[in-house]
CSV table of C-alpha atoms in Angstrom, one decimal:
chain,number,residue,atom,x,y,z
A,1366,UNK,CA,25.8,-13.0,-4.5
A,1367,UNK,CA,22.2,-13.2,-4.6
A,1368,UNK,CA,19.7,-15.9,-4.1
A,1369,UNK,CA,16.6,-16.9,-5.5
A,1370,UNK,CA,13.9,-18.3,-3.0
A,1371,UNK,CA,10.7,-19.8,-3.8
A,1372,UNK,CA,7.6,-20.5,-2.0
A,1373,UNK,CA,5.3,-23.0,-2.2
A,1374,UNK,CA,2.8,-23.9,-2.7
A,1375,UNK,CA,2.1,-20.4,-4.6
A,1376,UNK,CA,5.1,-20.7,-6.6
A,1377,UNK,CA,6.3,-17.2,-6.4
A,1378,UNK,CA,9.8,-16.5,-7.1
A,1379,UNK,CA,12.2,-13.5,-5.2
A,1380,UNK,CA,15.6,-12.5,-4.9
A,1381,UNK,CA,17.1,-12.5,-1.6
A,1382,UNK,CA,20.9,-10.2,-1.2
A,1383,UNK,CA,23.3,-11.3,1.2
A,1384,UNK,CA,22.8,-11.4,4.8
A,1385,UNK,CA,19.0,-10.2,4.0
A,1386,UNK,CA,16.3,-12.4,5.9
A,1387,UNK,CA,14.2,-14.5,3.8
A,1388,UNK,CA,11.3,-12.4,5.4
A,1389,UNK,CA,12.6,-8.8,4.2
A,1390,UNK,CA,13.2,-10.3,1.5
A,1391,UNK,CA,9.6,-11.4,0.6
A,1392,UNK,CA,8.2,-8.3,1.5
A,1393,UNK,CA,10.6,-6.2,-0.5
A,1394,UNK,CA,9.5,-8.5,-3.6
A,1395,UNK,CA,5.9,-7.5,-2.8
A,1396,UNK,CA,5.3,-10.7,-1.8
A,1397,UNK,CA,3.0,-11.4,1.7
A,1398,UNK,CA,4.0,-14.4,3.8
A,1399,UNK,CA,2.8,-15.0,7.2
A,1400,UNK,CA,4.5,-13.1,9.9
A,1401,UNK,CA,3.9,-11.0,13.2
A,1402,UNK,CA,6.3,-9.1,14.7
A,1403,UNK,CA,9.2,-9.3,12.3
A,1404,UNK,CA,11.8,-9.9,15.2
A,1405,UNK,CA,12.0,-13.3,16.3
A,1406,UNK,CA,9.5,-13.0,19.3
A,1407,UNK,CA,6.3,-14.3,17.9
A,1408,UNK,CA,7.0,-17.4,15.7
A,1409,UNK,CA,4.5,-16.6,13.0
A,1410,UNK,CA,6.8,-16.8,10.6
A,1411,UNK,CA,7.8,-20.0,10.7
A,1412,UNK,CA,7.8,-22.5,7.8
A,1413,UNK,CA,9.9,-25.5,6.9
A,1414,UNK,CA,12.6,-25.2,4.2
A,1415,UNK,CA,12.1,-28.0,1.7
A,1416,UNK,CA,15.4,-27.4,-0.8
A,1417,UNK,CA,18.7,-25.6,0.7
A,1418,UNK,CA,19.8,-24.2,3.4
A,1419,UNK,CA,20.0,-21.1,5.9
A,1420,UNK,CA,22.0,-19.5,8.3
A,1421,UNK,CA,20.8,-17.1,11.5
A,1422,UNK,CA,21.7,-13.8,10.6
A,1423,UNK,CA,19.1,-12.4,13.9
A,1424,UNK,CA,18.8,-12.7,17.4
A,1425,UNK,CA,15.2,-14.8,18.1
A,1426,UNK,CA,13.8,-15.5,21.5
A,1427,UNK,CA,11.0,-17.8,20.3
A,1428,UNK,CA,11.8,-21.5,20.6
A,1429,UNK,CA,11.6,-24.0,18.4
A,1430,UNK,CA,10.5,-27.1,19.2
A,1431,UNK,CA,12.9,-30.1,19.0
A,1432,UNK,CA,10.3,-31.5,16.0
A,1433,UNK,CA,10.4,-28.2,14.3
A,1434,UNK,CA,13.7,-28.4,14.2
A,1435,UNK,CA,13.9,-32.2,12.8
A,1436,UNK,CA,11.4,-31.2,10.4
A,1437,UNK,CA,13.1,-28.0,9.2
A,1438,UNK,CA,11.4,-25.3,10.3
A,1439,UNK,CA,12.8,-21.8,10.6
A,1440,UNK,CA,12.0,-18.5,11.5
A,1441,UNK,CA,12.0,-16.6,8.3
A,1442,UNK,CA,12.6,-13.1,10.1
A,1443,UNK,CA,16.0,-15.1,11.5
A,1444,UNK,CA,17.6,-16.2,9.1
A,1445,UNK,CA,19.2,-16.0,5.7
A,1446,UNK,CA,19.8,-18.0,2.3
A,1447,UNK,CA,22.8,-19.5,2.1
A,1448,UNK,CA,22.1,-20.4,-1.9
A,1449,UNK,CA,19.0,-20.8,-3.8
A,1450,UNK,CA,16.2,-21.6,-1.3
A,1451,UNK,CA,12.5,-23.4,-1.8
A,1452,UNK,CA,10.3,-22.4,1.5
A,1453,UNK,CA,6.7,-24.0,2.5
A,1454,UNK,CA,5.0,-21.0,3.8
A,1455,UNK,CA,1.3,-19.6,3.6
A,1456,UNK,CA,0.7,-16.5,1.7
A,1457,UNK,CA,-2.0,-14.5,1.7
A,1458,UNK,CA,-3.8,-14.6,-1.7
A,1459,UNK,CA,-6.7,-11.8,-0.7
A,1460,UNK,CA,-7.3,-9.7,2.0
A,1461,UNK,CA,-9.8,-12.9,3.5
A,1462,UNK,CA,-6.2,-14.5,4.7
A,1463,UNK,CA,-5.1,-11.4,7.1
A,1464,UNK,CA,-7.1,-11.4,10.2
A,1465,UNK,CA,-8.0,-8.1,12.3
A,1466,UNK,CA,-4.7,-6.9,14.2
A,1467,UNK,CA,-4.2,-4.4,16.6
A,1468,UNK,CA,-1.0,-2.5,17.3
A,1469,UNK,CA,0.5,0.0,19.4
A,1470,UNK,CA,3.0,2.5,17.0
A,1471,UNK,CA,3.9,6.2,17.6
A,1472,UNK,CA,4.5,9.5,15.7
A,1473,UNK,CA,7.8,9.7,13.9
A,1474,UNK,CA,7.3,12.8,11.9
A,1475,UNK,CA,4.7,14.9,10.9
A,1476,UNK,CA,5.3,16.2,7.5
A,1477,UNK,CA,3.8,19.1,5.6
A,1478,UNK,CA,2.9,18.1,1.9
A,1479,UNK,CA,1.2,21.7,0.8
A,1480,UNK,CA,-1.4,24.2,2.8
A,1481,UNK,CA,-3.8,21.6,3.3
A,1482,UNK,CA,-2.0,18.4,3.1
A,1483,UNK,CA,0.4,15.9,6.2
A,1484,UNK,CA,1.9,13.3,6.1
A,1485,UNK,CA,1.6,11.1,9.1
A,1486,UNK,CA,4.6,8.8,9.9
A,1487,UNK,CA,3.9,6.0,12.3
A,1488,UNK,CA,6.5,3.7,13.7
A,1489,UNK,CA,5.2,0.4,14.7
A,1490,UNK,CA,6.4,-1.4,18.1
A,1491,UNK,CA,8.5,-4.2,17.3
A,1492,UNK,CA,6.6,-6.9,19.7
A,1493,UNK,CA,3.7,-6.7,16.7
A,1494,UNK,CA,3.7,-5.3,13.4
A,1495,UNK,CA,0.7,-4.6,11.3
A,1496,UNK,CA,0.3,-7.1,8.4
A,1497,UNK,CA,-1.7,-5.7,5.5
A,1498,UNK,CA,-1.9,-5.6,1.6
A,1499,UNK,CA,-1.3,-2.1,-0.7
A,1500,UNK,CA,-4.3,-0.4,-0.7
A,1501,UNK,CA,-6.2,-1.3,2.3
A,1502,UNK,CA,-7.3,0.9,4.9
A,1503,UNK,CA,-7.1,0.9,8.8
A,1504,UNK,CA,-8.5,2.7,11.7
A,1505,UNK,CA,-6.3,5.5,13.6
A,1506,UNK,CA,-6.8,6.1,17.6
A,1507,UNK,CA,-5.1,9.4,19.5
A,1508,UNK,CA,-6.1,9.8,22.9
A,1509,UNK,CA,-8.8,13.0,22.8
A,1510,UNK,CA,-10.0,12.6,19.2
A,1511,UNK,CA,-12.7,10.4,17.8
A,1512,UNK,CA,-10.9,7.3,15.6
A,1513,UNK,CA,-10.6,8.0,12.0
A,1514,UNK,CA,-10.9,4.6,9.3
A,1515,UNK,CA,-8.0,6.3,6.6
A,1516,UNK,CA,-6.5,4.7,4.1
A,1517,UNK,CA,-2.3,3.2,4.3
A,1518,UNK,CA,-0.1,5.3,2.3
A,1519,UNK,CA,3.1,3.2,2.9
A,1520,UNK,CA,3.6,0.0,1.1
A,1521,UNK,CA,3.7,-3.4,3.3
A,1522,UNK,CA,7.3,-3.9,1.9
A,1523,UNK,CA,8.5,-2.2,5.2
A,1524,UNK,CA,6.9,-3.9,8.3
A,1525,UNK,CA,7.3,-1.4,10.6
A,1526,UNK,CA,6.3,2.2,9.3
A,1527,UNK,CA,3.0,3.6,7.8
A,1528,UNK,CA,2.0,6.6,6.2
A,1529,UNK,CA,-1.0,8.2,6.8
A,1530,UNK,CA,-2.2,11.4,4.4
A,1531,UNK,CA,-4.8,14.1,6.1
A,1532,UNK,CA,-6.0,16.9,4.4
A,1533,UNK,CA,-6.7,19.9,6.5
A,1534,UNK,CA,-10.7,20.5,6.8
A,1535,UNK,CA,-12.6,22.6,9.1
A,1536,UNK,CA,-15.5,19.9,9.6
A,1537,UNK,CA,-13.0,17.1,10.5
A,1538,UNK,CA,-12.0,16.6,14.2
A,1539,UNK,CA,-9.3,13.7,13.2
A,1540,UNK,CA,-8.0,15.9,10.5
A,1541,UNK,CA,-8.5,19.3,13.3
A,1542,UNK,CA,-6.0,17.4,15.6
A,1543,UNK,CA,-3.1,16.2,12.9
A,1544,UNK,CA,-3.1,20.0,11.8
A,1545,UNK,CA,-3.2,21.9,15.5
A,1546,UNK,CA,-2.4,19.0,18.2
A,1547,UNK,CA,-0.7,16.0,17.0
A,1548,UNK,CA,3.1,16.1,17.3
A,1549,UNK,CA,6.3,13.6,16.9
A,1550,UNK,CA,6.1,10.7,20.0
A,1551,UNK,CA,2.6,11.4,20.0
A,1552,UNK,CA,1.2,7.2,21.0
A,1553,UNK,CA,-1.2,6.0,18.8
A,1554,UNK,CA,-3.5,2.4,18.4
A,1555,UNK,CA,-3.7,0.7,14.8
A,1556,UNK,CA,-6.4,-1.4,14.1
A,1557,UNK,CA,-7.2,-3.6,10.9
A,1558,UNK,CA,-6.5,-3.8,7.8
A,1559,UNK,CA,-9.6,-3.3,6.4
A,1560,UNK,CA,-10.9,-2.6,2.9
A,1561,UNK,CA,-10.7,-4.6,-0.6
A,1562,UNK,CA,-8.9,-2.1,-2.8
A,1563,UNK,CA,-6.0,-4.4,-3.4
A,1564,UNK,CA,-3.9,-5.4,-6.9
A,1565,UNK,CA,-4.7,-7.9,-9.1
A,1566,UNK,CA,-1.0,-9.4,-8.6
A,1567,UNK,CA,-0.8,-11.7,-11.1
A,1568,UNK,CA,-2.9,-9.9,-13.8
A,1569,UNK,CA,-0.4,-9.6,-17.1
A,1570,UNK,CA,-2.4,-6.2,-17.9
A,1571,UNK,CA,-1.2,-2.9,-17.7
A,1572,UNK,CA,-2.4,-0.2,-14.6
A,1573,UNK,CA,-4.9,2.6,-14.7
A,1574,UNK,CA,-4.9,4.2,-11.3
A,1575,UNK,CA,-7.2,7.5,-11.0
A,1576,UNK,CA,-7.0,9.2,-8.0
A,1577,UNK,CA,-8.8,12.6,-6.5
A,1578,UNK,CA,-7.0,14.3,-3.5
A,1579,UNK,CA,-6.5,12.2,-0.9
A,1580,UNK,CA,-7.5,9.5,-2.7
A,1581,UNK,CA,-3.6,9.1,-3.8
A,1582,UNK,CA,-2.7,7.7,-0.5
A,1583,UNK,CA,-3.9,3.8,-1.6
A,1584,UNK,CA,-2.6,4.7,-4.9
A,1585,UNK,CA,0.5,5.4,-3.4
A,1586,UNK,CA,0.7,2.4,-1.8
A,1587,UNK,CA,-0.4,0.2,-4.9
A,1588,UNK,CA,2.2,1.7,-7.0
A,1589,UNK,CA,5.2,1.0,-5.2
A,1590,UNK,CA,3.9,-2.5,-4.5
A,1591,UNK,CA,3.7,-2.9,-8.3
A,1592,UNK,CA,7.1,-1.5,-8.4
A,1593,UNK,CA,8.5,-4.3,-5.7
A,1594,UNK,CA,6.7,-6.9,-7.9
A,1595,UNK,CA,8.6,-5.5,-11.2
A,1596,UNK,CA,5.5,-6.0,-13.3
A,1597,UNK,CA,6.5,-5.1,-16.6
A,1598,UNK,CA,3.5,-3.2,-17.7
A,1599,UNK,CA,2.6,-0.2,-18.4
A,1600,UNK,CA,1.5,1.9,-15.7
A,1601,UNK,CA,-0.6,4.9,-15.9
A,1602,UNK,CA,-1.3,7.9,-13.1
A,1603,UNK,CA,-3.9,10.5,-13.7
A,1604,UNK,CA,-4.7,13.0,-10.2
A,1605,UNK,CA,-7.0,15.6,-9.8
A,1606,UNK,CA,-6.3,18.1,-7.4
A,1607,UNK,CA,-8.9,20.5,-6.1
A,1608,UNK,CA,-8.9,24.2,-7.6
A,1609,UNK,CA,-5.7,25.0,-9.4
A,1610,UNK,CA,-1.9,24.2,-8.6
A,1611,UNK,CA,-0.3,20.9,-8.5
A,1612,UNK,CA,-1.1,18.0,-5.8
A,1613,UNK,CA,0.8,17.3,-2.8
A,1614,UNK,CA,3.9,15.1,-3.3
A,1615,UNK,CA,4.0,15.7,-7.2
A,1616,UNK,CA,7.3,15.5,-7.0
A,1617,UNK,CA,6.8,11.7,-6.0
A,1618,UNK,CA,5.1,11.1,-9.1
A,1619,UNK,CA,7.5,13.2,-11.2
A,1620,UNK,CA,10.2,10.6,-9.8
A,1621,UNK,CA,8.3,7.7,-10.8
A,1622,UNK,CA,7.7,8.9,-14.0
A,1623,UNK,CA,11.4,9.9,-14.3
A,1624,UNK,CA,12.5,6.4,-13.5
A,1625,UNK,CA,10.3,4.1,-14.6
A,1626,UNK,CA,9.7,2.7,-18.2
A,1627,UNK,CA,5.9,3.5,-19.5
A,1628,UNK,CA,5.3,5.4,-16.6
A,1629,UNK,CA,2.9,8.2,-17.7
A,1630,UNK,CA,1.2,10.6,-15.1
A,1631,UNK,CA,-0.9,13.8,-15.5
A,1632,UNK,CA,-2.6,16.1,-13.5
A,1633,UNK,CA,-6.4,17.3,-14.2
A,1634,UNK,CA,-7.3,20.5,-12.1
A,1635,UNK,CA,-10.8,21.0,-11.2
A,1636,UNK,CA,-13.2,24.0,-10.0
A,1637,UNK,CA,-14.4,23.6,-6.3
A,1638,UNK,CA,-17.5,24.0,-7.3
A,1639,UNK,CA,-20.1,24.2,-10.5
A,1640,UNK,CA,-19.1,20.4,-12.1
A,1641,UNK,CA,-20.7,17.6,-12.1
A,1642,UNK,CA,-19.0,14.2,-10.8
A,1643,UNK,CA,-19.7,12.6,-14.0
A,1644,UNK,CA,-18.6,16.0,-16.1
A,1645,UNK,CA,-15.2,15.6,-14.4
A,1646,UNK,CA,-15.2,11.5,-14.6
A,1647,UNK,CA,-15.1,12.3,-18.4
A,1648,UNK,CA,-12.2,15.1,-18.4
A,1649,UNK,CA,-10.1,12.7,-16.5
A,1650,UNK,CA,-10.3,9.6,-18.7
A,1651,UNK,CA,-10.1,11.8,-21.6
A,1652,UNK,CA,-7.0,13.2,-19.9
A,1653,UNK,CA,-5.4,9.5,-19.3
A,1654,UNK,CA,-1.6,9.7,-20.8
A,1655,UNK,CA,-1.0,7.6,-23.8
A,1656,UNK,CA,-3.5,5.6,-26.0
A,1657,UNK,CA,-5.8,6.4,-23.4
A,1658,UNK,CA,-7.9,3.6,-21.1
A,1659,UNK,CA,-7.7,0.6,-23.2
A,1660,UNK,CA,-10.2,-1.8,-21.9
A,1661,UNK,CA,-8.5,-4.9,-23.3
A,1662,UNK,CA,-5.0,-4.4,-21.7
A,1663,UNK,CA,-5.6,-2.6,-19.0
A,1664,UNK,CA,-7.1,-2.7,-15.2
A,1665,UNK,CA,-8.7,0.2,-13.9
A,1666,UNK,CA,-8.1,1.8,-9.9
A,1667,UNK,CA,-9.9,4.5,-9.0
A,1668,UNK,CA,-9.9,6.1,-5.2
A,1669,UNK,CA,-11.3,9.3,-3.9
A,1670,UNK,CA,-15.2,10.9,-2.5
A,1671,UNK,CA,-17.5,8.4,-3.6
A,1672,UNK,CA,-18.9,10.8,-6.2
A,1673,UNK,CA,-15.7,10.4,-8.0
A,1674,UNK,CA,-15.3,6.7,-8.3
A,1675,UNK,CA,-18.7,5.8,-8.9
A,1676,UNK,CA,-18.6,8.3,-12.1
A,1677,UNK,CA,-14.9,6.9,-13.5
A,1678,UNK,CA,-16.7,3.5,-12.2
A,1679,UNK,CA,-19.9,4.2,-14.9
A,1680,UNK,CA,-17.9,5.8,-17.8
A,1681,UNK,CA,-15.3,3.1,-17.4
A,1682,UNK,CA,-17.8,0.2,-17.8
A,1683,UNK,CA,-19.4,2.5,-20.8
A,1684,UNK,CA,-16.2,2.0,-22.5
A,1685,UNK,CA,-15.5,-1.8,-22.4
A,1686,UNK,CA,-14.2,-2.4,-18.8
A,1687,UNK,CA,-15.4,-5.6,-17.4
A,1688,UNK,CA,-16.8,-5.2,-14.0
A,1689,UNK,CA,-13.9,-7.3,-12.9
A,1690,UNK,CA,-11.3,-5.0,-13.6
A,1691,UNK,CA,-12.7,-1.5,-12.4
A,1692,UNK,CA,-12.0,-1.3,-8.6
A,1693,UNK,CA,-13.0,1.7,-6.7
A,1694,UNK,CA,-12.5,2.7,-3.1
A,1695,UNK,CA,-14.1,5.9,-1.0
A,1696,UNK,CA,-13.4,6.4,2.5
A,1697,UNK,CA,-16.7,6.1,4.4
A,1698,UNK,CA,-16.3,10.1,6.0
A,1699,UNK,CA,-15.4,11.4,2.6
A,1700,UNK,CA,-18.0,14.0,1.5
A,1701,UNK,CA,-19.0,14.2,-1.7
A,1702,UNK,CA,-19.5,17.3,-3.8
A,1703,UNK,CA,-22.9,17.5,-6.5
C-alpha cells in the first residue's frame, strides 16, 4: 500500500509505493530535495524524520553519526516508508539553491530522431549524479571537440540519465562529432546546471509551451515534470519545425496528447527562408490549440534561436501576458535567421 510523505518546511505532499526510497520517490513526484549521488555514498541526502518511521531497503556506506542517529536522521536514498511519513529536508525552490556540479557519465545510446536530429543518452556514474531542475541547460565535454552549453532533454525525476538533442549542421563542430564520431561508451564530463528556464511549480494556471526545433528539448523536459507534479491544468504544445514534414519525436507528443486530459499540440511548418521572426511569432500563436493564449489563465514557455522567442516574447506581452509569466530561453550558439 502506498504512503504519503511530506516535507517540511515546503509542505509538499507525494506518494511513496512500497519498497520505493523516499528519494525516488520525491523525484518521481517532481519534487527536488537535496541529494548527491543517489546511492548511499555521499550523505547529501540526509534529513531527520519528524512523524513515522522507515526501514533500509539500500545498501549505504556513508556513516551516520551516533547524534544523527539519536536525532533521526536518515539517508533518504536508503530507506523506505513504512506508513505515512513527515521529512525535514531542504528543497530547492529556484535554480539559486543548486550549486555548479561536475560529473563524469558515458554514452548509452545514440539515437536517430529524423535526418537531422539525435538523441544523446548519457548515463551518469553513480559516485555523483547531476542535480538540476526541468528546463535548465548544462555544458557537454568529449575529448577532441570544443564543449557545447545544450539544453537537458530528460526530466530530473530519473537521477542518473540525461538526454541531450543535436541537430545535424555543417557549421557546428559539437553537432559535426555526435553525427560522424561520437558512439555508445563514448566518456563524457557534465558540468552545471545552468540557465533559468524553469516551471512556475506552484502556479494554478494552465501551460503554454512554444517551441522551434531544438528548442523542444527543455520543453521536453518541462512537460514531463509537470506530468510528475499532476498539475491539473491544461497544457498546451505548439512546434515549429523547419521546412515541411513533422518534428522529431512527434510521436512523443502524439502520446502525450493521447493520454493526457487537455492536452492539445500542433505543429506550424515554416519556410527556411523569406519570413520574418515576428511574421512566424504571429502564425504560431494564432496556431495555439484551443481558445487560444489566454493571458489570464495561462503561463507562457517559449524556447528556440533567439529570434524566435523574443518575437512570441513581444506579441505575447501585446496580448495581455504579464512580463512575469512569459519565459523564454535561446541557447547562446543558436543562430538566428532574419
Amino acid at each position: 500500500m502506498s504512503c504519503i510523505v511530506e516535507l517540511h518546511p515546503s509542505g509538499h505532499r507525494f506518494q511513496a509505493e512500497p519498497g520505493e526510497t523516499v528519494l525516488e520517490a520525491a523525484l518521481r513526484a517532481g519534487r527536488s530535495p537535496a541529494f548527491g549521488c543517489a546511492n548511499g555514498s555521499c550523505g547529501d541526502c540526509r534529513a531527520r524524520i519528524i512523524e513515522g518511521e522507515v526501514e533500509p531497503v539500500r545498501f549505504h556506506d556513508y556513516s551516520l553519526t551516533e547524534a544523527e542517529k539519536q536525532a533521526g536522521v536518515a539517508l533518504l536514498c536508503s530507506v523506505a516508508p513504512r506508513g505515512d511519513l513527515v521529512v525535514e529536508s531542504t528543497e530547492a525552490s529556484g535554480v539559486e539553491d543548486i550549486a555548479p556540479q561536475s560529473v563524469r557519465a558515458k554514452v548509452t545510446r545514440v539515437e536517430p530522431a529524423s535526418d537531422d536530429h539525435t538523441v544523446v543518452h548519457l548515463k551518469v556514474q553513480r559516485a555523483r549524479v547531476l542535480r538540476y531542475l526541468s528546463g535548465q541547460r548544462a555544458t557537454v565535454r568529449f575529448d577532441g571537440v570544443a564543449p557545447c552549453e545544450t539544453w537537458l532533454a530528460s526530466c530530473p525525476c530519473d537521477a542518473v540519465n540525461l538526454r541531450l538533442h543535436v541537430r545535424r549542421d555543417a557549421g557546428d563542430a559539437f553537432a559535426e562529432f555526435v553525427f560522424d564520431r561520437l558512439r555508445r561508451g563514448t566518456r563524457a564530463t557534465v558540468e552545471g546546471p545552468t540557465g533559468h528556464f524553469v516551471l512556475d511549480d506552484d502556479s494554478p494556471r494552465g501551460l503554454l509551451f512554444l517551441a522551434f526545433d531544438t528548442g523542444f528539448a527543455p520543453v521536453e523536459s518541462l512537460i514531463e515534470h509537470a506530468i510528475n507534479l499532476e498539475l491539473e491544468v491544461p497544457i498546451r504544445l505548439v512546434r515549429v519545425v523547419r521546412g515541411q514534414g513533422l518534428p522529431y519525436r512527434h510521436n512523443y507528443c502524439r502520446a502525450w496528447a493521447d493520454a493526457l486530459d487537455d492536452f492539445h499540440y500542433r505543429v506550424v511548418e515554416t519556410p527556411v527562408d523569406g519570413e520574418s521572426w515576428n511574421a512566424l511569432a504571429a502564425h504560431v500563436l494564432r496556431a495555439v490549440p484551443g481558445p487560444g493564449p489566454d493571458s489570464g489563465t495561462m503561463d507562457a514557455y517559449a524556447a528556440g534561436p533567439a529570434g524566435f522567442t523574443d518575437a512570441c516574447r513581444r506579441r505575447l506581452l501585446e496580448s495581455g501576458f504579464p512580463e512575469e509569466r512569459v519565459k523564454c530561453d535561446s541557447l547562446p550558439t543558436t543562430q538566428n535567421r532574419g
